[in-house]
Short mmCIF file of C-alpha atoms in Angstrom, two decimals:
data_model
loop_
_atom_site.label_atom_id
_atom_site.label_comp_id
_atom_site.label_asym_id
_atom_site.label_seq_id
_atom_site.Cartn_x
_atom_site.Cartn_y
_atom_site.Cartn_z
CA MET Y 90 -7.61 -1.72 14.24
CA LEU Y 91 -10.03 0.75 12.72
CA TRP Y 92 -12.40 -0.43 10.03
CA LEU Y 93 -14.14 1.64 7.38
CA ARG Y 94 -16.15 0.42 4.42
CA LEU Y 95 -15.58 2.63 1.42
CA THR Y 96 -18.82 4.03 0.00
CA LYS Y 97 -17.36 3.76 -3.51
CA ALA Y 98 -17.72 -0.01 -3.29
CA GLN Y 99 -21.49 0.16 -3.09
CA ALA Y 100 -21.79 0.83 -6.82
CA THR Y 101 -19.55 -2.03 -7.85
CA GLN Y 102 -19.59 -5.79 -7.58
CA ILE Y 103 -16.70 -5.75 -5.17
CA GLN Y 104 -16.46 -4.83 -1.52
CA LEU Y 105 -13.62 -2.74 -0.16
CA PHE Y 106 -12.59 -2.43 3.46
CA GLU Y 107 -9.91 -0.08 4.66
CA TYR Y 108 -8.01 -1.04 7.77
CA GLN Y 109 -5.48 0.82 9.85
CA SER Y 110 -2.80 -0.77 12.00
CA TYR Y 111 -0.64 1.16 14.43
CA PHE Y 112 2.96 1.13 15.60
CA LYS Y 113 4.78 3.35 18.07
CA THR Y 114 7.93 4.62 16.39
CA GLU Y 115 10.89 6.32 18.02
CA ASP Y 116 10.92 9.26 15.61
CA PHE Y 117 7.22 9.90 14.95
CA GLY Y 118 5.35 8.40 17.91
CA LEU Y 119 2.20 6.36 17.24
CA VAL Y 120 1.76 6.03 13.47
CA ASP Y 121 -1.15 4.56 11.53
CA ALA Y 122 -0.72 2.54 8.35
CA ASN Y 123 -3.43 1.94 5.76
CA GLY Y 124 -4.26 -1.30 4.02
CA LEU Y 125 -7.18 -2.66 2.03
CA VAL Y 126 -9.20 -5.86 1.98
CA VAL Y 127 -10.65 -6.34 -1.50
CA VAL Y 128 -13.51 -8.82 -1.81
CA GLU Y 129 -15.10 -10.21 -4.96
CA GLY Y 130 -17.77 -12.79 -4.31
CA LYS Y 131 -16.42 -14.61 -1.26
CA GLU Y 132 -12.75 -14.33 -2.19
CA ALA Y 133 -10.65 -11.75 -0.36
CA TYR Y 134 -7.34 -10.15 -1.35
CA LEU Y 135 -5.14 -8.08 0.91
CA ILE Y 136 -3.19 -5.01 -0.15
CA ASP Y 137 -0.38 -4.74 2.42
CA THR Y 138 -0.30 -6.63 5.68
CA PRO Y 139 -0.74 -4.98 9.08
CA TRP Y 140 2.27 -3.70 10.99
CA SER Y 141 2.61 -6.82 13.15
CA GLU Y 142 1.94 -10.54 13.00
CA LYS Y 143 -0.54 -10.17 15.88
CA ASP Y 144 -2.64 -7.68 13.93
CA THR Y 145 -2.37 -9.83 10.82
CA ILE Y 146 -3.81 -12.78 12.73
CA ALA Y 147 -6.66 -10.56 13.95
CA LEU Y 148 -7.29 -9.32 10.41
CA VAL Y 149 -7.41 -12.84 8.99
CA GLU Y 150 -9.85 -13.86 11.74
CA TRP Y 151 -12.08 -10.89 10.89
CA ILE Y 152 -12.04 -11.88 7.23
CA LYS Y 153 -13.12 -15.42 8.18
CA GLN Y 154 -15.90 -14.09 10.40
CA GLN Y 155 -17.37 -12.23 7.43
CA GLY Y 156 -17.56 -15.49 5.50
CA PHE Y 157 -14.73 -14.56 3.13
CA VAL Y 158 -11.74 -16.69 2.11
CA LEU Y 159 -8.39 -14.92 1.96
CA LYS Y 160 -6.70 -15.96 -1.26
CA ALA Y 161 -3.67 -13.70 -1.62
CA SER Y 162 -1.84 -10.60 -0.50
CA ILE Y 163 0.34 -8.07 -2.27
CA SER Y 164 2.80 -5.81 -0.44
CA THR Y 165 3.66 -2.42 -1.93
CA HIS Y 166 7.23 -2.20 -0.61
CA SER Y 167 9.59 -3.86 1.84
CA HIS Y 168 8.93 -1.91 5.05
CA ALA Y 169 7.31 -3.65 8.00
CA ASP Y 170 4.07 -1.65 7.76
CA ARG Y 171 3.55 -3.49 4.46
CA THR Y 172 5.18 -6.88 5.02
CA ALA Y 173 5.18 -7.80 8.73
CA GLY Y 174 2.38 -10.33 8.26
CA ILE Y 175 3.86 -12.21 5.31
CA GLY Y 176 5.25 -15.00 7.47
CA TYR Y 177 1.88 -15.74 9.05
CA LEU Y 178 0.09 -15.62 5.70
CA ASN Y 179 2.66 -18.05 4.28
CA SER Y 180 2.03 -20.40 7.20
CA ILE Y 181 -1.71 -20.61 6.49
CA GLY Y 182 -1.34 -21.18 2.76
CA VAL Y 183 -2.11 -17.70 1.46
CA SER Y 184 -0.28 -16.63 -1.70
CA THR Y 185 1.94 -13.66 -0.85
CA HIS Y 186 3.13 -11.43 -3.67
CA VAL Y 187 5.87 -8.81 -3.83
CA SER Y 188 7.98 -7.45 -6.66
CA ALA Y 189 11.33 -9.06 -7.36
CA MET Y 190 12.94 -5.83 -6.17
CA THR Y 191 11.10 -6.00 -2.84
CA GLN Y 192 11.95 -9.69 -2.48
CA LYS Y 193 15.64 -8.86 -2.97
CA ILE Y 194 15.49 -6.20 -0.24
CA LEU Y 195 13.71 -8.59 2.13
CA THR Y 196 16.40 -11.18 1.42
CA THR Y 197 19.21 -8.71 2.10
CA GLN Y 198 17.58 -7.65 5.37
CA HIS Y 199 16.97 -11.26 6.43
CA GLN Y 200 13.20 -10.72 6.53
CA THR Y 201 10.50 -13.25 5.75
CA LEU Y 202 10.11 -13.71 2.01
CA ALA Y 203 6.93 -13.74 -0.03
CA ASN Y 204 6.10 -17.09 -1.62
CA GLN Y 205 5.10 -15.61 -5.00
CA PRO Y 206 7.46 -12.80 -6.06
CA PHE Y 207 6.82 -11.39 -9.51
CA ASP Y 208 9.23 -10.13 -12.17
CA GLY Y 209 8.79 -7.06 -14.33
CA ASP Y 210 7.10 -3.73 -13.73
CA SER Y 211 3.50 -4.97 -13.67
CA PHE Y 212 1.51 -7.81 -12.19
CA ILE Y 213 -2.16 -8.73 -12.49
CA LEU Y 214 -3.93 -10.60 -9.69
CA ALA Y 215 -7.34 -12.29 -9.63
CA ASN Y 216 -8.10 -11.91 -13.35
CA GLY Y 217 -7.54 -8.17 -13.33
CA LEU Y 218 -9.22 -7.35 -10.03
CA LEU Y 219 -5.92 -5.87 -8.85
CA GLU Y 220 -3.22 -4.48 -11.10
CA ALA Y 221 0.15 -3.75 -9.49
CA ARG Y 222 2.63 -1.50 -11.25
CA TYR Y 223 6.10 -0.12 -10.65
CA LEU Y 224 6.39 3.40 -12.01
CA GLY Y 225 9.61 4.47 -10.34
CA ALA Y 226 11.28 5.18 -7.03
CA GLY Y 227 10.01 7.57 -4.38
CA HIS Y 228 9.43 6.77 -0.73
CA THR Y 229 11.61 3.74 -1.43
CA ILE Y 230 13.30 2.40 -4.52
CA ASP Y 231 10.80 -0.49 -4.70
CA ASN Y 232 7.43 1.18 -4.03
CA ILE Y 233 4.59 0.01 -6.28
CA VAL Y 234 0.98 1.13 -6.64
CA VAL Y 235 -2.12 -1.06 -7.01
CA TRP Y 236 -5.01 -0.13 -9.30
CA LEU Y 237 -8.54 -1.47 -8.84
CA PRO Y 238 -10.24 -0.77 -12.18
CA LYS Y 239 -13.69 -1.89 -11.03
CA ALA Y 240 -13.66 0.78 -8.32
CA GLN Y 241 -11.45 3.35 -10.07
CA LEU Y 242 -9.39 3.29 -6.90
CA LEU Y 243 -5.63 3.61 -6.69
CA PHE Y 244 -3.77 2.31 -3.66
CA GLY Y 245 -0.77 4.62 -3.70
CA GLY Y 246 0.83 3.31 -0.53
CA CYS Y 247 3.69 5.33 0.90
CA LEU Y 248 4.50 6.81 -2.50
CA VAL Y 249 1.50 9.09 -1.86
CA LYS Y 250 1.14 11.45 1.11
CA SER Y 251 -2.18 12.30 2.75
CA ALA Y 252 -3.68 15.77 2.45
CA HIS Y 253 -2.84 16.52 6.07
CA SER Y 254 0.82 15.55 5.71
CA LYS Y 255 3.02 18.59 6.25
CA SER Y 256 6.38 16.81 6.32
CA MET Y 257 8.14 14.08 4.40
CA GLY Y 258 8.05 11.55 7.21
CA TYR Y 259 10.56 8.71 7.04
CA ILE Y 260 12.87 9.29 4.05
CA ALA Y 261 16.04 7.41 5.00
CA GLU Y 262 15.51 5.07 2.04
CA ALA Y 263 13.81 7.56 -0.28
CA SER Y 264 14.82 8.57 -3.81
CA LEU Y 265 13.89 12.22 -3.49
CA THR Y 266 14.79 13.44 -6.97
CA ASP Y 267 12.92 10.52 -8.56
CA TRP Y 268 9.82 10.96 -6.40
CA PRO Y 269 8.14 13.89 -8.25
CA VAL Y 270 8.91 12.24 -11.60
CA THR Y 271 7.28 9.02 -10.44
CA ILE Y 272 4.19 10.90 -9.27
CA SER Y 273 3.92 12.46 -12.74
CA LYS Y 274 3.96 8.95 -14.20
CA VAL Y 275 1.21 7.93 -11.77
CA LYS Y 276 -0.91 10.87 -12.93
CA ALA Y 277 -0.41 9.95 -16.57
CA THR Y 278 -1.09 6.25 -16.02
CA TYR Y 279 -4.22 6.61 -13.89
CA PRO Y 280 -6.05 9.77 -15.00
CA ASP Y 281 -9.39 8.17 -14.10
CA ALA Y 282 -8.51 7.47 -10.45
CA GLU Y 283 -11.40 8.77 -8.35
CA VAL Y 284 -10.22 7.49 -4.97
CA ILE Y 285 -6.60 7.38 -3.83
CA VAL Y 286 -5.43 5.62 -0.69
CA PRO Y 287 -2.15 6.92 0.77
CA GLY Y 288 0.10 4.77 2.93
CA HIS Y 289 -0.78 6.80 6.01
CA GLY Y 290 -3.60 9.19 6.78
CA ALA Y 291 -6.97 9.90 5.23
CA ILE Y 292 -8.18 8.67 1.86
CA GLY Y 293 -8.50 11.33 -0.83
CA ASN Y 294 -8.65 11.96 -4.55
CA ALA Y 295 -6.21 12.97 -7.29
CA GLN Y 296 -5.31 16.11 -5.36
CA LEU Y 297 -3.17 13.87 -3.14
CA LEU Y 298 -0.80 13.44 -6.07
CA ASP Y 299 -0.40 17.20 -6.49
CA HIS Y 300 0.05 17.56 -2.73
CA THR Y 301 2.74 14.87 -2.65
CA GLN Y 302 4.61 16.43 -5.55
CA GLY Y 303 4.48 19.82 -3.84
CA LEU Y 304 5.80 18.45 -0.56
CA VAL Y 305 8.74 16.74 -2.23
CA ASN Y 306 9.59 19.70 -4.45
CA ASP Y 307 9.45 22.10 -1.50
CA PHE Y 308 11.71 19.79 0.49
CA LEU Y 309 14.19 19.57 -2.37
CA ALA Y 310 14.18 23.36 -2.76
CA LYS Y 311 15.02 23.79 0.93
CA LEU Y 312 17.85 21.28 0.59
CA ARG Y 313 19.32 23.27 -2.29
CA LEU Y 314 19.12 26.48 -0.26
CA ASP Y 315 20.92 24.84 2.65
#
């Protein structure tokens, strides 16, 4: 795992830690996946679990070593790079949150279920520290984003591509025509986002939203030509 403290956190009363877990895929080779540990006081909250139970155990141990107490996690869609650690977190008494749509997909795929699924298109955790919202389909039909108002940071997850992304990546479960529309809704909902964390690759700013929209639109244009 690679750790990086975000400088943005220094001006707030929360601490943010980005982590990256890795998995060797058949189609794309070794792939990194981003997640965040959000800390207020001594209480820690996890946005997405690592890509394996082993890495989740290591992450939880690191959190304990810092003197923090992991209270809850929220996963931004059903894929393993977001949910693989849910079972372990359940076993140690951590509240695990996913949308009802994600929970349904996990159920259908016979995957471990979160213990606190939420209904509706929005969910607030830790008295507004984290605000999850469903704005539409894109990378998957169930992808959500998480807003941290105290840091003006948006965790876009796999709905958002990094600046260095030149291809669409894994799109077998994507809603391509909905994706640019959803990004437009993200722009309108979070115009004050100063930091945006994509699901994979380097952290950026609002330009990541434009970049993602451009990638998807270019891909759709090529499909129409073919």
